[in-house]
Amino acid sequence: MPTPESSIATPGISTSGDFEYMKLSQTLLAAFPSQNDIDILCKSDYQATYYFHKIMTNADHGLDHEAYNFVDELAQIPSPSTHPVMIAKRMLIFASFLQYFPPHTVAELSEPASIVIKRLTDAAIQLVTTNDDLVDCMEGLECIVLEACFQANAGNLRRSWYALRRAMLTAQIMKLDKENQSPRRIDPRTTVDPKFMWLRLVIIDRFLSLMLGLAEGNPGKLSYENLSAADPRTQLEFMQAEIIGHLIRRNATDPLAQDVRTTQDLDAQLLRVAKSMPEEFWHPPNFSILEMNSQDDFSETRRLGYQLHHFNLVHLLHLPYLLSSNGHSYDKYAKFTCINASREILSRFVDFRNFHKFTTCCRTGDLFALMAGITILISHIDGHRNPNPTENLLAHQRLSDRAIVEHVVANMNEVAMNSDDKLLGRNADILKGLLKCERAAVDDDSYTASSALCCLEQEFNALQTPISYFGMAKVPLHVDNIPLPVNTSNDVFSFAGPRQPSSNGLLPMQSQLSYLPADQQTLHPSLTDTMQDPMFQGVDAMFFDGVTRAGWL
């Protein structure tokens, strides 16, 4: 660990509000972990947080150096004269560290990691990132971005989206969306590229808006004068962001009511984007020869992330056509493209989770896997309705598809057990229930994709069960035109069509999905937030809205 002499000095207070800032700094410092806990944090697995932070703030990632110097400075508790924004930045980075830590490392801390994380983030967010008088500088903007990234990695996409929008508004006030701006810096050594930071905010906002079914915050074409000199992966990300903007606008109305050429054009753009990268870029990741949380691990995980985002875009683009029966010639192509993209997501998720068995961050990858697994199983349930088995075009892929979903379930359960992650375990239970439904649908034609989703959502509503980390389904359902006793205050879905209860009073699918014990309604207060807050609604609605628009419900 560094000595005080080796530590880089942190900018002190140099404004007219010295006394008030010093009191604020002292309040923030009271939330810091002990020096011994800081030493543990800085000795373990810090590279991933450093690399991710650099990617967020600067096009010149500098991944080959300075990681140790970055942590070397963080290892010292700041003095009370340090500017509160610089202290908050350090606190949010510490909280991000803890998201990557395996349980055995967290166990070495003098207090539970969840308590440390909550204390750090609550203080930094309440006192700094939401204080407009403090964040109108590059370091303040960094703090808001760190907050958004922390929330996204914790699975709180709606809170992340709120933070990103605050960051975008702050950046616009600082005129970062304009050319040749020199925003204020507290520390003259801050190396954040203002223009790149602005574009990064727009890109992430588009991704979160797509996943939450919301409008983008900055429509229009992205431009970055240094894009041609950027590395190919950054260029890929910019091209994906352009497509996301078009996809958000397509999803604003019913895709099936539009000219199919809109979807075909976006599909052609995705194909061109894929071809713009070398073929080896699309090879499945190989983590077996890597060291955990090394630079190579981060680089391979980053490549995996780009692949997952690409296949997720392909998946969501064609999702409305998954069970469509409007007779359009494009339907079959769209359906199989959607299913194949889901398979690509699941296989890569398994590769990632086979290597990263402990970390509970990267929640978006968990969500992609959940949606892909639901898509594949619903497709097979629907395929069993065909009275002629030879016309079920998915029949030969059924066993292999079930195998990969079962592998995903096993991965989720293992990570959930290792990390005491109740929410990831809940996602595994969702897929496990649908696996049971799909098996039963082979011999019982009363099982349909429609009833599977309806009863799945009924389970979520009856138990106030989160469909994932990101939302809670409260869905108005009806059986034989008799309203079920559910909360209809959030009328997200509307289902129609006959569904006959079985002899035990449950819908055919419901008996298969009644596997979640009532005592799981109270979530363990772990590193993720409680899901009882309606602000977490969103991703589940976006996903189910995609499949229900097809007109088959």
mmCIF file with all atom_site columns, N, CA, C and O in Angstrom, residues 71-104:
data_model
loop_
_atom_site.group_PDB
_atom_site.id
_atom_site.type_symbol
_atom_site.label_atom_id
_atom_site.label_alt_id
_atom_site.label_comp_id
_atom_site.label_asym_id
_atom_site.label_entity_id
_atom_site.label_seq_id
_atom_site.pdbx_PDB_ins_code
_atom_site.Cartn_x
_atom_site.Cartn_y
_atom_site.Cartn_z
_atom_site.occupancy
_atom_site.B_iso_or_equiv
_atom_site.pdbx_formal_charge
_atom_site.auth_seq_id
_atom_site.auth_comp_id
_atom_site.auth_asym_id
_atom_site.auth_atom_id
_atom_site.pdbx_PDB_model_num
ATOM 1   N N  . VAL A 1 71  ? -5.364  3.236   -8.377 1.00 0.00 ? 71  VAL A N  1
ATOM 2   C CA . VAL A 1 71  ? -5.751  2.681   -7.086 1.00 0.00 ? 71  VAL A CA 1
ATOM 3   C C  . VAL A 1 71  ? -4.826  3.167   -5.983 1.00 0.00 ? 71  VAL A C  1
ATOM 4   O O  . VAL A 1 71  ? -5.231  3.304   -4.827 1.00 0.00 ? 71  VAL A O  1
ATOM 5   N N  . ASP A 1 72  ? -3.593  3.448   -6.327 1.00 0.00 ? 72  ASP A N  1
ATOM 6   C CA . ASP A 1 72  ? -2.622  3.944   -5.355 1.00 0.00 ? 72  ASP A CA 1
ATOM 7   C C  . ASP A 1 72  ? -3.138  5.220   -4.687 1.00 0.00 ? 72  ASP A C  1
ATOM 8   O O  . ASP A 1 72  ? -3.039  5.406   -3.472 1.00 0.00 ? 72  ASP A O  1
ATOM 9   N N  . GLU A 1 73  ? -3.734  6.085   -5.486 1.00 0.00 ? 73  GLU A N  1
ATOM 10  C CA . GLU A 1 73  ? -4.287  7.325   -4.941 1.00 0.00 ? 73  GLU A CA 1
ATOM 11  C C  . GLU A 1 73  ? -5.536  7.054   -4.113 1.00 0.00 ? 73  GLU A C  1
ATOM 12  O O  . GLU A 1 73  ? -5.757  7.658   -3.058 1.00 0.00 ? 73  GLU A O  1
ATOM 13  N N  . LEU A 1 74  ? -6.357  6.120   -4.575 1.00 0.00 ? 74  LEU A N  1
ATOM 14  C CA . LEU A 1 74  ? -7.596  5.822   -3.870 1.00 0.00 ? 74  LEU A CA 1
ATOM 15  C C  . LEU A 1 74  ? -7.358  5.208   -2.496 1.00 0.00 ? 74  LEU A C  1
ATOM 16  O O  . LEU A 1 74  ? -8.230  5.252   -1.625 1.00 0.00 ? 74  LEU A O  1
ATOM 17  N N  . ALA A 1 75  ? -6.175  4.626   -2.295 1.00 0.00 ? 75  ALA A N  1
ATOM 18  C CA . ALA A 1 75  ? -5.915  3.890   -1.062 1.00 0.00 ? 75  ALA A CA 1
ATOM 19  C C  . ALA A 1 75  ? -5.821  4.787   0.159  1.00 0.00 ? 75  ALA A C  1
ATOM 20  O O  . ALA A 1 75  ? -5.846  4.299   1.292  1.00 0.00 ? 75  ALA A O  1
ATOM 21  N N  . GLN A 1 76  ? -5.701  6.089   -0.054 1.00 0.00 ? 76  GLN A N  1
ATOM 22  C CA . GLN A 1 76  ? -5.582  7.017   1.065  1.00 0.00 ? 76  GLN A CA 1
ATOM 23  C C  . GLN A 1 76  ? -6.926  7.691   1.352  1.00 0.00 ? 76  GLN A C  1
ATOM 24  O O  . GLN A 1 76  ? -7.588  8.193   0.443  1.00 0.00 ? 76  GLN A O  1
ATOM 25  N N  . ILE A 1 77  ? -7.328  7.698   2.616  1.00 0.00 ? 77  ILE A N  1
ATOM 26  C CA . ILE A 1 77  ? -8.535  8.437   2.987  1.00 0.00 ? 77  ILE A CA 1
ATOM 27  C C  . ILE A 1 77  ? -8.258  9.930   2.812  1.00 0.00 ? 77  ILE A C  1
ATOM 28  O O  . ILE A 1 77  ? -7.267  10.446  3.326  1.00 0.00 ? 77  ILE A O  1
ATOM 29  N N  . PRO A 1 78  ? -9.103  10.632  2.075  1.00 0.00 ? 78  PRO A N  1
ATOM 30  C CA . PRO A 1 78  ? -8.847  12.062  1.821  1.00 0.00 ? 78  PRO A CA 1
ATOM 31  C C  . PRO A 1 78  ? -8.881  12.886  3.107  1.00 0.00 ? 78  PRO A C  1
ATOM 32  O O  . PRO A 1 78  ? -9.462  12.492  4.118  1.00 0.00 ? 78  PRO A O  1
ATOM 33  N N  . SER A 1 79  ? -8.282  14.050  3.027  1.00 0.00 ? 79  SER A N  1
ATOM 34  C CA . SER A 1 79  ? -8.322  14.971  4.158  1.00 0.00 ? 79  SER A CA 1
ATOM 35  C C  . SER A 1 79  ? -9.634  15.744  4.125  1.00 0.00 ? 79  SER A C  1
ATOM 36  O O  . SER A 1 79  ? -10.281 15.847  3.073  1.00 0.00 ? 79  SER A O  1
ATOM 37  N N  . PRO A 1 80  ? -10.058 16.324  5.254  1.00 0.00 ? 80  PRO A N  1
ATOM 38  C CA . PRO A 1 80  ? -11.314 17.097  5.284  1.00 0.00 ? 80  PRO A CA 1
ATOM 39  C C  . PRO A 1 80  ? -11.298 18.314  4.362  1.00 0.00 ? 80  PRO A C  1
ATOM 40  O O  . PRO A 1 80  ? -12.353 18.877  4.068  1.00 0.00 ? 80  PRO A O  1
ATOM 41  N N  . SER A 1 81  ? -10.117 18.735  3.928  1.00 0.00 ? 81  SER A N  1
ATOM 42  C CA . SER A 1 81  ? -10.053 19.896  3.034  1.00 0.00 ? 81  SER A CA 1
ATOM 43  C C  . SER A 1 81  ? -10.265 19.511  1.573  1.00 0.00 ? 81  SER A C  1
ATOM 44  O O  . SER A 1 81  ? -10.297 20.382  0.704  1.00 0.00 ? 81  SER A O  1
ATOM 45  N N  . THR A 1 82  ? -10.416 18.220  1.298  1.00 0.00 ? 82  THR A N  1
ATOM 46  C CA . THR A 1 82  ? -10.628 17.776  -0.074 1.00 0.00 ? 82  THR A CA 1
ATOM 47  C C  . THR A 1 82  ? -12.021 18.172  -0.552 1.00 0.00 ? 82  THR A C  1
ATOM 48  O O  . THR A 1 82  ? -12.990 18.120  0.207  1.00 0.00 ? 82  THR A O  1
ATOM 49  N N  . HIS A 1 83  ? -12.117 18.564  -1.798 1.00 0.00 ? 83  HIS A N  1
ATOM 50  C CA . HIS A 1 83  ? -13.396 18.983  -2.358 1.00 0.00 ? 83  HIS A CA 1
ATOM 51  C C  . HIS A 1 83  ? -14.395 17.822  -2.268 1.00 0.00 ? 83  HIS A C  1
ATOM 52  O O  . HIS A 1 83  ? -14.067 16.679  -2.568 1.00 0.00 ? 83  HIS A O  1
ATOM 53  N N  . PRO A 1 84  ? -15.635 18.089  -1.868 1.00 0.00 ? 84  PRO A N  1
ATOM 54  C CA . PRO A 1 84  ? -16.616 17.003  -1.703 1.00 0.00 ? 84  PRO A CA 1
ATOM 55  C C  . PRO A 1 84  ? -16.874 16.207  -2.977 1.00 0.00 ? 84  PRO A C  1
ATOM 56  O O  . PRO A 1 84  ? -17.168 15.009  -2.914 1.00 0.00 ? 84  PRO A O  1
ATOM 57  N N  . VAL A 1 85  ? -16.750 16.838  -4.134 1.00 0.00 ? 85  VAL A N  1
ATOM 58  C CA . VAL A 1 85  ? -16.955 16.097  -5.380 1.00 0.00 ? 85  VAL A CA 1
ATOM 59  C C  . VAL A 1 85  ? -15.872 15.030  -5.558 1.00 0.00 ? 85  VAL A C  1
ATOM 60  O O  . VAL A 1 85  ? -16.155 13.896  -5.977 1.00 0.00 ? 85  VAL A O  1
ATOM 61  N N  . MET A 1 86  ? -14.641 15.366  -5.206 1.00 0.00 ? 86  MET A N  1
ATOM 62  C CA . MET A 1 86  ? -13.549 14.394  -5.340 1.00 0.00 ? 86  MET A CA 1
ATOM 63  C C  . MET A 1 86  ? -13.722 13.243  -4.344 1.00 0.00 ? 86  MET A C  1
ATOM 64  O O  . MET A 1 86  ? -13.393 12.090  -4.640 1.00 0.00 ? 86  MET A O  1
ATOM 65  N N  . ILE A 1 87  ? -14.250 13.556  -3.162 1.00 0.00 ? 87  ILE A N  1
ATOM 66  C CA . ILE A 1 87  ? -14.513 12.502  -2.179 1.00 0.00 ? 87  ILE A CA 1
ATOM 67  C C  . ILE A 1 87  ? -15.637 11.594  -2.666 1.00 0.00 ? 87  ILE A C  1
ATOM 68  O O  . ILE A 1 87  ? -15.554 10.360  -2.574 1.00 0.00 ? 87  ILE A O  1
ATOM 69  N N  . ALA A 1 88  ? -16.708 12.187  -3.192 1.00 0.00 ? 88  ALA A N  1
ATOM 70  C CA . ALA A 1 88  ? -17.836 11.392  -3.692 1.00 0.00 ? 88  ALA A CA 1
ATOM 71  C C  . ALA A 1 88  ? -17.406 10.487  -4.840 1.00 0.00 ? 88  ALA A C  1
ATOM 72  O O  . ALA A 1 88  ? -17.859 9.338   -4.933 1.00 0.00 ? 88  ALA A O  1
ATOM 73  N N  . LYS A 1 89  ? -16.550 10.994  -5.704 1.00 0.00 ? 89  LYS A N  1
ATOM 74  C CA . LYS A 1 89  ? -16.045 10.171  -6.801 1.00 0.00 ? 89  LYS A CA 1
ATOM 75  C C  . LYS A 1 89  ? -15.342 8.932   -6.258 1.00 0.00 ? 89  LYS A C  1
ATOM 76  O O  . LYS A 1 89  ? -15.555 7.809   -6.735 1.00 0.00 ? 89  LYS A O  1
ATOM 77  N N  . ARG A 1 90  ? -14.531 9.125   -5.250 1.00 0.00 ? 90  ARG A N  1
ATOM 78  C CA . ARG A 1 90  ? -13.814 8.004   -4.647 1.00 0.00 ? 90  ARG A CA 1
ATOM 79  C C  . ARG A 1 90  ? -14.790 7.020   -4.002 1.00 0.00 ? 90  ARG A C  1
ATOM 80  O O  . ARG A 1 90  ? -14.616 5.797   -4.099 1.00 0.00 ? 90  ARG A O  1
ATOM 81  N N  . MET A 1 91  ? -15.818 7.528   -3.364 1.00 0.00 ? 91  MET A N  1
ATOM 82  C CA . MET A 1 91  ? -16.799 6.669   -2.705 1.00 0.00 ? 91  MET A CA 1
ATOM 83  C C  . MET A 1 91  ? -17.543 5.798   -3.719 1.00 0.00 ? 91  MET A C  1
ATOM 84  O O  . MET A 1 91  ? -17.769 4.600   -3.485 1.00 0.00 ? 91  MET A O  1
ATOM 85  N N  . LEU A 1 92  ? -17.912 6.387   -4.839 1.00 0.00 ? 92  LEU A N  1
ATOM 86  C CA . LEU A 1 92  ? -18.637 5.623   -5.855 1.00 0.00 ? 92  LEU A CA 1
ATOM 87  C C  . LEU A 1 92  ? -17.740 4.585   -6.512 1.00 0.00 ? 92  LEU A C  1
ATOM 88  O O  . LEU A 1 92  ? -18.205 3.500   -6.891 1.00 0.00 ? 92  LEU A O  1
ATOM 89  N N  . ILE A 1 93  ? -16.459 4.898   -6.643 1.00 0.00 ? 93  ILE A N  1
ATOM 90  C CA . ILE A 1 93  ? -15.523 3.908   -7.185 1.00 0.00 ? 93  ILE A CA 1
ATOM 91  C C  . ILE A 1 93  ? -15.358 2.750   -6.208 1.00 0.00 ? 93  ILE A C  1
ATOM 92  O O  . ILE A 1 93  ? -15.334 1.577   -6.602 1.00 0.00 ? 93  ILE A O  1
ATOM 93  N N  . PHE A 1 94  ? -15.272 3.049   -4.918 1.00 0.00 ? 94  PHE A N  1
ATOM 94  C CA . PHE A 1 94  ? -15.199 1.983   -3.914 1.00 0.00 ? 94  PHE A CA 1
ATOM 95  C C  . PHE A 1 94  ? -16.436 1.080   -3.999 1.00 0.00 ? 94  PHE A C  1
ATOM 96  O O  . PHE A 1 94  ? -16.335 -0.145  -3.921 1.00 0.00 ? 94  PHE A O  1
ATOM 97  N N  . ALA A 1 95  ? -17.595 1.699   -4.121 1.00 0.00 ? 95  ALA A N  1
ATOM 98  C CA . ALA A 1 95  ? -18.827 0.907   -4.224 1.00 0.00 ? 95  ALA A CA 1
ATOM 99  C C  . ALA A 1 95  ? -18.792 0.011   -5.456 1.00 0.00 ? 95  ALA A C  1
ATOM 100 O O  . ALA A 1 95  ? -19.239 -1.142  -5.416 1.00 0.00 ? 95  ALA A O  1
ATOM 101 N N  . SER A 1 96  ? -18.236 0.527   -6.559 1.00 0.00 ? 96  SER A N  1
ATOM 102 C CA . SER A 1 96  ? -18.114 -0.282  -7.774 1.00 0.00 ? 96  SER A CA 1
ATOM 103 C C  . SER A 1 96  ? -17.142 -1.437  -7.565 1.00 0.00 ? 96  SER A C  1
ATOM 104 O O  . SER A 1 96  ? -17.355 -2.541  -8.086 1.00 0.00 ? 96  SER A O  1
ATOM 105 N N  . PHE A 1 97  ? -16.057 -1.180  -6.826 1.00 0.00 ? 97  PHE A N  1
ATOM 106 C CA . PHE A 1 97  ? -15.130 -2.265  -6.495 1.00 0.00 ? 97  PHE A CA 1
ATOM 107 C C  . PHE A 1 97  ? -15.880 -3.448  -5.908 1.00 0.00 ? 97  PHE A C  1
ATOM 108 O O  . PHE A 1 97  ? -15.677 -4.600  -6.284 1.00 0.00 ? 97  PHE A O  1
ATOM 109 N N  . LEU A 1 98  ? -16.744 -3.146  -4.954 1.00 0.00 ? 98  LEU A N  1
ATOM 110 C CA . LEU A 1 98  ? -17.413 -4.214  -4.218 1.00 0.00 ? 98  LEU A CA 1
ATOM 111 C C  . LEU A 1 98  ? -18.345 -5.036  -5.100 1.00 0.00 ? 98  LEU A C  1
ATOM 112 O O  . LEU A 1 98  ? -18.649 -6.185  -4.784 1.00 0.00 ? 98  LEU A O  1
ATOM 113 N N  . GLN A 1 99  ? -18.812 -4.461  -6.211 1.00 0.00 ? 99  GLN A N  1
ATOM 114 C CA . GLN A 1 99  ? -19.675 -5.218  -7.106 1.00 0.00 ? 99  GLN A CA 1
ATOM 115 C C  . GLN A 1 99  ? -18.929 -6.357  -7.792 1.00 0.00 ? 99  GLN A C  1
ATOM 116 O O  . GLN A 1 99  ? -19.544 -7.332  -8.214 1.00 0.00 ? 99  GLN A O  1
ATOM 117 N N  . TYR A 1 100 ? -17.629 -6.233  -7.910 1.00 0.00 ? 100 TYR A N  1
ATOM 118 C CA . TYR A 1 100 ? -16.841 -7.248  -8.606 1.00 0.00 ? 100 TYR A CA 1
ATOM 119 C C  . TYR A 1 100 ? -16.245 -8.288  -7.664 1.00 0.00 ? 100 TYR A C  1
ATOM 120 O O  . TYR A 1 100 ? -15.669 -9.262  -8.109 1.00 0.00 ? 100 TYR A O  1
ATOM 121 N N  . PHE A 1 101 ? -16.378 -8.071  -6.369 1.00 0.00 ? 101 PHE A N  1
ATOM 122 C CA . PHE A 1 101 ? -15.631 -8.884  -5.419 1.00 0.00 ? 101 PHE A CA 1
ATOM 123 C C  . PHE A 1 101 ? -16.281 -10.248 -5.199 1.00 0.00 ? 101 PHE A C  1
ATOM 124 O O  . PHE A 1 101 ? -17.497 -10.334 -4.995 1.00 0.00 ? 101 PHE A O  1
ATOM 125 N N  . PRO A 1 102 ? -15.492 -11.323 -5.209 1.00 0.00 ? 102 PRO A N  1
ATOM 126 C CA . PRO A 1 102 ? -16.011 -12.635 -4.823 1.00 0.00 ? 102 PRO A CA 1
ATOM 127 C C  . PRO A 1 102 ? -16.299 -12.665 -3.329 1.00 0.00 ? 102 PRO A C  1
ATOM 128 O O  . PRO A 1 102 ? -15.731 -11.895 -2.555 1.00 0.00 ? 102 PRO A O  1
ATOM 129 N N  . PRO A 1 103 ? -17.189 -13.557 -2.890 1.00 0.00 ? 103 PRO A N  1
ATOM 130 C CA . PRO A 1 103 ? -17.604 -13.568 -1.474 1.00 0.00 ? 103 PRO A CA 1
ATOM 131 C C  . PRO A 1 103 ? -16.459 -13.728 -0.492 1.00 0.00 ? 103 PRO A C  1
ATOM 132 O O  . PRO A 1 103 ? -16.490 -13.136 0.597  1.00 0.00 ? 103 PRO A O  1
ATOM 133 N N  . HIS A 1 104 ? -15.427 -14.513 -0.838 1.00 0.00 ? 104 HIS A N  1
ATOM 134 C CA . HIS A 1 104 ? -14.359 -14.739 0.138  1.00 0.00 ? 104 HIS A CA 1
ATOM 135 C C  . HIS A 1 104 ? -13.577 -13.458 0.417  1.00 0.00 ? 104 HIS A C  1
ATOM 136 O O  . HIS A 1 104 ? -13.046 -13.270 1.512  1.00 0.00 ? 104 HIS A O  1
#
